[in-house]
Amino acid sequence: MGNALVNMYGKCGSLTDARSLFDKMPHHNVVSWNSMISVYAQNGNGKAALELFPLMGLEGVKPDNITFIGILSACSHTGLLDDGCYQFISMSRDHLITPRLDHYVCMIDLLGRAGQFNEAEGLINSIPFEPHPVLWINLLGTCRIHGDVERGAQAAEHAFELDPNNTAVFVLLSNIYAAAGNWDDAAKVRKTIINRGVKKKPGRSCIEIKNRVHEFFVGDTSHPQKENIYAELGRLSRQMEAAGYMPDTKAALSDAEEVNKEVMLCYHSEKLAIAFGLISTPPGTCLCITKNLRVCSDCHVATKFISKIARRKIIVRDANRFHHFEHGECSCGDYW
């Protein structure tokens, strides 16, 4: 029961509650340690995960393959390249645990986020089992972060060879071209997506207010309080601009005029959810948002500004991890 509760608190972004419960547990088995390490990994606190790891040994608990997935994931989400590489080597050398696909995925993510693309490709090619498309897809995702169009296209080719019908590859490749302003290639990929009947998953953000979940999509006008929500967004936009906020129009991924891109960015789903949360809760209330996709760069910057202007803590759980925004800063340190 204790392990399940630690997991639950972690998935709600409640790090303090998760650690408090973990510390109060009379006994810790490997599942207990794995749960707490994973909580730190999900919430981007890699250093805390690494500090917790050696305490397992002091209690006589041996790590397993799940432990190292948590550790490597924690390093990846925090940019701890040297620590991650050391732990990857240590798991087989010191703990006699053979790396599995999930461990390699974490390492590709860690190396790719750090811009170590040659090392990442070398690791994929050295894997002692049949390559899995998720490895190349993961590398493709990190190429998008760094704007490496050429290498991203190569990674997509490898992924297509292993899984020609994987929809994620089409979407990621299209987004890489669009972010680089390569509209012709982006249009070709999108045409392929349409011809194959692939449906791109729309961004969706949710917030729970008074035991009711409210769902928002980009440019959503279906909510009963839409007028108040958009009025709040307008007020926030003016305050953000006065504080120095500049829209990151590259995140719009659309071949439109700059002014139109700024308008499009203003109405992303998480911004609508945040605005609704602000007008629906008392001052000082923490807002918890969940999003089905990775938060875009513009919304990440905007949420930092909003947290400072509104004096609110805002927790956003996207497809990859938690972001804890407070006082104009994010727990990820702008590394996600």
Short mmCIF file of C-alpha atoms in Angstrom, two decimals:
data_model
loop_
_atom_site.label_atom_id
_atom_site.label_comp_id
_atom_site.label_asym_id
_atom_site.label_seq_id
_atom_site.Cartn_x
_atom_site.Cartn_y
_atom_site.Cartn_z
CA MET A 1 0.00 0.00 0.00
CA GLY A 2 2.81 2.43 0.90
CA ASN A 3 4.57 1.89 -2.42
CA ALA A 4 1.35 2.54 -4.34
CA LEU A 5 0.76 5.77 -2.41
CA VAL A 6 4.30 6.98 -3.10
CA ASN A 7 3.64 6.36 -6.79
CA MET A 8 0.29 8.14 -6.59
CA TYR A 9 1.76 11.25 -4.97
CA GLY A 10 4.52 11.26 -7.57
CA LYS A 11 2.06 11.08 -10.46
CA CYS A 12 0.22 14.03 -8.94
CA GLY A 13 3.44 16.06 -8.78
CA SER A 14 3.44 16.03 -4.96
CA LEU A 15 7.14 15.41 -4.34
CA THR A 16 7.08 16.48 -0.69
CA ASP A 17 4.19 14.15 0.17
CA ALA A 18 5.80 11.25 -1.70
CA ARG A 19 9.13 11.63 0.12
CA SER A 20 7.44 12.17 3.49
CA LEU A 21 5.49 8.93 3.12
CA PHE A 22 8.57 7.08 1.88
CA ASP A 23 10.59 8.20 4.92
CA LYS A 24 7.81 7.07 7.30
CA MET A 25 7.62 3.54 5.85
CA PRO A 26 9.04 1.05 8.39
CA HIS A 27 10.64 -1.13 5.71
CA HIS A 28 11.77 -0.49 2.14
CA ASN A 29 11.95 -3.23 -0.47
CA VAL A 30 13.25 -2.76 -4.02
CA VAL A 31 9.80 -1.62 -5.17
CA SER A 32 9.83 1.13 -2.54
CA TRP A 33 13.19 2.45 -3.69
CA ASN A 34 12.23 2.17 -7.35
CA SER A 35 9.02 4.09 -6.72
CA MET A 36 10.78 7.00 -5.00
CA ILE A 37 13.57 7.14 -7.57
CA SER A 38 10.98 7.15 -10.38
CA VAL A 39 9.08 9.97 -8.66
CA TYR A 40 12.23 12.09 -8.65
CA ALA A 41 12.87 11.17 -12.29
CA GLN A 42 9.35 12.12 -13.42
CA ASN A 43 9.59 15.44 -11.63
CA GLY A 44 13.03 16.29 -13.02
CA ASN A 45 14.98 16.06 -9.78
CA GLY A 46 17.86 13.95 -11.02
CA LYS A 47 20.26 14.92 -8.25
CA ALA A 48 17.83 13.75 -5.57
CA ALA A 49 17.41 10.42 -7.40
CA LEU A 50 21.19 9.94 -7.53
CA GLU A 51 21.54 10.86 -3.85
CA LEU A 52 18.85 8.32 -2.93
CA PHE A 53 20.31 5.49 -5.00
CA PRO A 54 23.34 4.55 -2.82
CA LEU A 55 21.11 4.46 0.29
CA MET A 56 19.56 1.29 -1.13
CA GLY A 57 22.83 -0.54 -0.60
CA LEU A 58 23.13 0.72 2.97
CA GLU A 59 19.78 -0.95 3.71
CA GLY A 60 20.92 -4.14 2.00
CA VAL A 61 18.57 -3.80 -0.98
CA LYS A 62 19.98 -4.71 -4.40
CA PRO A 63 18.92 -2.61 -7.41
CA ASP A 64 17.22 -4.30 -10.34
CA ASN A 65 16.69 -3.35 -13.97
CA ILE A 66 13.73 -1.09 -13.02
CA THR A 67 15.98 0.83 -10.63
CA PHE A 68 18.34 1.72 -13.45
CA ILE A 69 15.52 2.78 -15.76
CA GLY A 70 14.59 5.31 -13.07
CA ILE A 71 18.18 6.43 -12.56
CA LEU A 72 18.95 6.81 -16.27
CA SER A 73 15.64 8.59 -16.85
CA ALA A 74 16.43 10.97 -14.00
CA CYS A 75 19.81 11.76 -15.54
CA SER A 76 18.23 12.30 -18.94
CA HIS A 77 15.58 14.71 -17.66
CA THR A 78 18.16 16.74 -15.77
CA GLY A 79 21.03 16.72 -18.27
CA LEU A 80 23.38 14.75 -16.02
CA LEU A 81 25.38 13.28 -18.90
CA ASP A 82 28.47 12.08 -17.01
CA ASP A 83 26.42 10.56 -14.19
CA GLY A 84 24.13 8.80 -16.64
CA CYS A 85 27.01 7.33 -18.64
CA TYR A 86 28.67 6.14 -15.44
CA GLN A 87 25.49 4.46 -14.16
CA PHE A 88 24.89 2.77 -17.53
CA ILE A 89 28.35 1.20 -17.39
CA SER A 90 28.03 0.42 -13.68
CA MET A 91 24.78 -1.52 -14.02
CA SER A 92 26.47 -4.33 -15.94
CA ARG A 93 29.97 -4.00 -14.50
CA ASP A 94 29.13 -3.65 -10.82
CA HIS A 95 25.58 -5.01 -10.55
CA LEU A 96 25.65 -7.69 -13.29
CA ILE A 97 22.43 -6.36 -14.85
CA THR A 98 22.26 -6.68 -18.64
CA PRO A 99 20.91 -3.51 -20.27
CA ARG A 100 17.51 -3.93 -21.92
CA LEU A 101 15.72 -1.87 -24.56
CA ASP A 102 14.38 0.63 -22.00
CA HIS A 103 17.89 1.33 -20.70
CA TYR A 104 19.16 2.01 -24.22
CA VAL A 105 16.18 4.30 -24.88
CA CYS A 106 17.11 6.32 -21.80
CA MET A 107 20.72 6.55 -22.93
CA ILE A 108 19.79 7.64 -26.47
CA ASP A 109 17.58 10.31 -24.94
CA LEU A 110 20.35 11.41 -22.57
CA LEU A 111 23.00 11.60 -25.30
CA GLY A 112 20.66 13.19 -27.83
CA ARG A 113 19.45 15.90 -25.45
CA ALA A 114 23.10 16.69 -24.72
CA GLY A 115 23.77 17.03 -28.46
CA GLN A 116 26.03 13.98 -28.49
CA PHE A 117 24.53 12.61 -31.70
CA ASN A 118 27.57 10.65 -32.90
CA GLU A 119 27.74 8.85 -29.57
CA ALA A 120 23.99 8.17 -29.66
CA GLU A 121 24.16 6.69 -33.17
CA GLY A 122 27.19 4.65 -32.18
CA LEU A 123 25.32 3.23 -29.20
CA ILE A 124 22.33 2.27 -31.37
CA ASN A 125 24.61 0.49 -33.84
CA SER A 126 26.38 -1.38 -31.04
CA ILE A 127 23.24 -2.79 -29.40
CA PRO A 128 23.62 -6.59 -29.13
CA PHE A 129 20.04 -7.28 -30.27
CA GLU A 130 17.79 -6.32 -33.16
CA PRO A 131 17.40 -2.52 -33.31
CA HIS A 132 13.98 -1.23 -32.32
CA PRO A 133 12.36 1.74 -34.11
CA VAL A 134 11.78 3.50 -30.78
CA LEU A 135 15.54 4.09 -30.54
CA TRP A 136 15.63 6.04 -33.80
CA ILE A 137 12.36 7.79 -32.97
CA ASN A 138 13.89 8.89 -29.69
CA LEU A 139 16.93 10.23 -31.51
CA LEU A 140 14.60 11.97 -33.97
CA GLY A 141 12.89 13.71 -31.07
CA THR A 142 16.17 15.04 -29.72
CA CYS A 143 17.13 16.25 -33.20
CA ARG A 144 14.01 18.38 -33.09
CA ILE A 145 15.14 19.91 -29.78
CA HIS A 146 18.48 20.91 -31.32
CA GLY A 147 17.06 21.82 -34.73
CA ASP A 148 19.30 19.31 -36.52
CA VAL A 149 17.19 18.78 -39.65
CA GLU A 150 19.68 16.66 -41.62
CA ARG A 151 20.36 14.19 -38.83
CA GLY A 152 16.67 14.12 -37.96
CA ALA A 153 15.82 13.10 -41.53
CA GLN A 154 18.43 10.33 -41.35
CA ALA A 155 17.00 9.08 -38.06
CA ALA A 156 13.53 9.09 -39.63
CA GLU A 157 14.79 6.96 -42.54
CA HIS A 158 16.16 4.36 -40.12
CA ALA A 159 12.88 4.36 -38.20
CA PHE A 160 10.87 3.93 -41.42
CA GLU A 161 13.03 0.95 -42.42
CA LEU A 162 12.10 -0.81 -39.18
CA ASP A 163 8.49 0.38 -38.99
CA PRO A 164 7.16 1.96 -42.22
CA ASN A 165 3.74 2.76 -40.72
CA ASN A 166 4.77 4.44 -37.48
CA THR A 167 2.73 7.64 -37.28
CA ALA A 168 5.02 9.27 -34.69
CA VAL A 169 7.86 9.42 -37.23
CA PHE A 170 5.76 11.35 -39.75
CA VAL A 171 4.60 13.85 -37.15
CA LEU A 172 8.06 14.43 -35.66
CA LEU A 173 9.69 14.81 -39.07
CA SER A 174 7.01 17.26 -40.19
CA ASN A 175 7.51 19.30 -37.03
CA ILE A 176 11.29 19.40 -37.48
CA TYR A 177 10.91 20.75 -41.03
CA ALA A 178 8.28 23.27 -39.91
CA ALA A 179 10.36 24.52 -36.97
CA ALA A 180 13.29 25.06 -39.36
CA GLY A 181 11.07 26.97 -41.79
CA ASN A 182 11.47 24.25 -44.42
CA TRP A 183 7.83 24.50 -45.50
CA ASP A 184 8.14 22.54 -48.75
CA ASP A 185 9.45 19.40 -47.05
CA ALA A 186 6.99 19.87 -44.18
CA ALA A 187 4.14 20.03 -46.71
CA LYS A 188 5.36 16.83 -48.43
CA VAL A 189 5.39 14.93 -45.14
CA ARG A 190 1.96 16.28 -44.19
CA LYS A 191 0.62 15.22 -47.60
CA THR A 192 1.94 11.72 -46.93
CA ILE A 193 0.24 11.80 -43.53
CA ILE A 194 -3.09 12.73 -45.17
CA ASN A 195 -2.74 10.13 -47.94
CA ARG A 196 -2.08 7.40 -45.38
CA GLY A 197 -5.05 8.45 -43.29
CA VAL A 198 -2.85 9.24 -40.30
CA LYS A 199 -4.50 11.54 -37.79
CA LYS A 200 -2.23 13.86 -35.83
CA LYS A 201 -3.09 13.86 -32.14
CA PRO A 202 -4.39 17.32 -31.19
CA GLY A 203 -2.92 19.06 -28.15
CA ARG A 204 -5.25 18.75 -25.17
CA SER A 205 -4.86 20.24 -21.69
CA CYS A 206 -6.97 19.44 -18.65
CA ILE A 207 -7.46 21.07 -15.25
CA GLU A 208 -9.61 19.89 -12.36
CA ILE A 209 -11.70 22.53 -10.58
CA LYS A 210 -14.13 21.58 -7.80
CA ASN A 211 -13.96 17.86 -8.67
CA ARG A 212 -14.74 18.47 -12.32
CA VAL A 213 -12.23 18.05 -15.13
CA HIS A 214 -12.22 20.80 -17.76
CA GLU A 215 -10.67 20.02 -21.13
CA PHE A 216 -9.22 22.53 -23.61
CA PHE A 217 -7.91 22.34 -27.16
CA VAL A 218 -5.99 25.00 -29.10
CA GLY A 219 -8.26 27.95 -29.89
CA ASP A 220 -11.08 26.29 -27.94
CA THR A 221 -14.31 28.32 -27.76
CA SER A 222 -16.60 25.59 -26.42
CA HIS A 223 -16.24 26.35 -22.70
CA PRO A 224 -19.21 28.13 -21.02
CA GLN A 225 -16.79 30.72 -19.60
CA LYS A 226 -14.95 31.32 -22.87
CA GLU A 227 -15.42 35.11 -22.73
CA ASN A 228 -13.91 35.35 -19.24
CA ILE A 229 -11.10 32.96 -20.19
CA TYR A 230 -10.10 34.96 -23.27
CA ALA A 231 -10.38 38.21 -21.33
CA GLU A 232 -7.99 36.80 -18.72
CA LEU A 233 -5.61 35.68 -21.47
CA GLY A 234 -5.65 39.18 -22.93
CA ARG A 235 -4.89 40.69 -19.52
CA LEU A 236 -2.05 38.22 -18.97
CA SER A 237 -0.62 38.85 -22.44
CA ARG A 238 -0.40 42.59 -21.80
CA GLN A 239 1.28 42.08 -18.42
CA MET A 240 3.68 39.50 -19.87
CA GLU A 241 4.72 41.80 -22.70
CA ALA A 242 5.31 44.61 -20.21
CA ALA A 243 7.52 42.21 -18.22
CA GLY A 244 9.64 41.36 -21.27
CA TYR A 245 7.92 38.29 -22.74
CA MET A 246 8.55 37.73 -26.45
CA PRO A 247 6.50 35.02 -28.25
CA ASP A 248 8.59 32.19 -29.68
CA THR A 249 6.95 32.07 -33.10
CA LYS A 250 8.97 29.01 -34.15
CA ALA A 251 6.70 26.99 -31.86
CA ALA A 252 3.70 27.85 -34.06
CA LEU A 253 4.87 25.32 -36.72
CA SER A 254 2.81 27.11 -39.36
CA ASP A 255 3.73 29.00 -42.53
CA ALA A 256 1.90 32.17 -41.52
CA GLU A 257 2.73 35.81 -40.93
CA GLU A 258 4.55 36.54 -37.64
CA VAL A 259 1.60 38.44 -36.20
CA ASN A 260 -0.73 35.52 -36.98
CA LYS A 261 1.70 33.10 -35.35
CA GLU A 262 1.67 35.19 -32.17
CA VAL A 263 -2.12 35.01 -32.07
CA MET A 264 -2.03 31.24 -32.63
CA LEU A 265 0.44 30.77 -29.77
CA CYS A 266 -1.69 32.84 -27.41
CA TYR A 267 -4.51 30.30 -27.58
CA HIS A 268 -2.60 27.04 -27.00
CA SER A 269 -4.52 24.60 -24.84
CA GLU A 270 -2.38 24.88 -21.69
CA LYS A 271 -2.68 28.68 -21.71
CA LEU A 272 -6.46 28.38 -21.88
CA ALA A 273 -6.42 25.89 -18.99
CA ILE A 274 -4.18 28.16 -16.91
CA ALA A 275 -6.35 31.21 -17.59
CA PHE A 276 -9.45 29.27 -16.55
CA GLY A 277 -7.68 28.08 -13.41
CA LEU A 278 -6.72 31.63 -12.47
CA ILE A 279 -10.29 32.96 -12.71
CA SER A 280 -11.78 29.91 -10.99
CA THR A 281 -9.62 29.61 -7.86
CA PRO A 282 -8.68 31.89 -4.94
CA PRO A 283 -5.35 33.80 -5.11
CA GLY A 284 -2.38 31.64 -4.19
CA THR A 285 -4.01 28.35 -5.19
CA CYS A 286 -1.67 25.93 -6.96
CA LEU A 287 -2.82 25.05 -10.48
CA CYS A 288 -2.29 21.53 -11.81
CA ILE A 289 -2.46 21.05 -15.59
CA THR A 290 -2.05 17.84 -17.59
CA LYS A 291 -1.22 17.84 -21.29
CA ASN A 292 -1.15 14.90 -23.69
CA LEU A 293 1.81 16.26 -25.71
CA ARG A 294 5.19 17.76 -24.91
CA VAL A 295 4.79 21.37 -23.81
CA CYS A 296 6.04 23.73 -26.53
CA SER A 297 8.88 26.18 -25.99
CA ASP A 298 6.63 29.25 -26.11
CA CYS A 299 4.13 27.90 -23.57
CA HIS A 300 7.02 26.95 -21.30
CA VAL A 301 8.37 30.51 -21.33
CA ALA A 302 4.88 31.99 -21.00
CA THR A 303 4.03 29.83 -18.00
CA LYS A 304 7.17 31.02 -16.24
CA PHE A 305 6.03 34.61 -16.73
CA ILE A 306 2.48 33.80 -15.60
CA SER A 307 3.69 32.09 -12.42
CA LYS A 308 5.54 35.26 -11.46
CA ILE A 309 2.84 37.73 -12.51
CA ALA A 310 -0.01 35.79 -10.87
CA ARG A 311 2.11 34.70 -7.91
CA ARG A 312 0.99 31.14 -8.40
CA LYS A 313 2.66 27.76 -8.42
CA ILE A 314 1.71 25.99 -11.64
CA ILE A 315 2.40 22.29 -12.13
CA VAL A 316 2.23 21.03 -15.71
CA ARG A 317 2.49 17.34 -16.48
CA ASP A 318 3.17 16.86 -20.18
CA ALA A 319 3.79 13.68 -22.16
CA ASN A 320 7.36 13.38 -20.84
CA ARG A 321 7.59 14.78 -17.32
CA PHE A 322 6.44 17.27 -14.69
CA HIS A 323 7.23 20.98 -14.79
CA HIS A 324 6.93 22.91 -11.52
CA PHE A 325 6.64 26.64 -12.29
CA GLU A 326 7.08 29.14 -9.46
CA HIS A 327 8.43 32.71 -9.11
CA GLY A 328 9.18 32.84 -12.84
CA GLU A 329 11.30 29.68 -12.86
CA CYS A 330 10.74 26.04 -13.81
CA SER A 331 12.04 22.98 -11.98
CA CYS A 332 13.45 21.62 -15.25
CA GLY A 333 15.89 24.52 -15.50
CA ASP A 334 14.76 24.93 -19.14
CA TYR A 335 16.11 21.45 -19.92
CA TRP A 336 13.32 19.17 -21.10
#
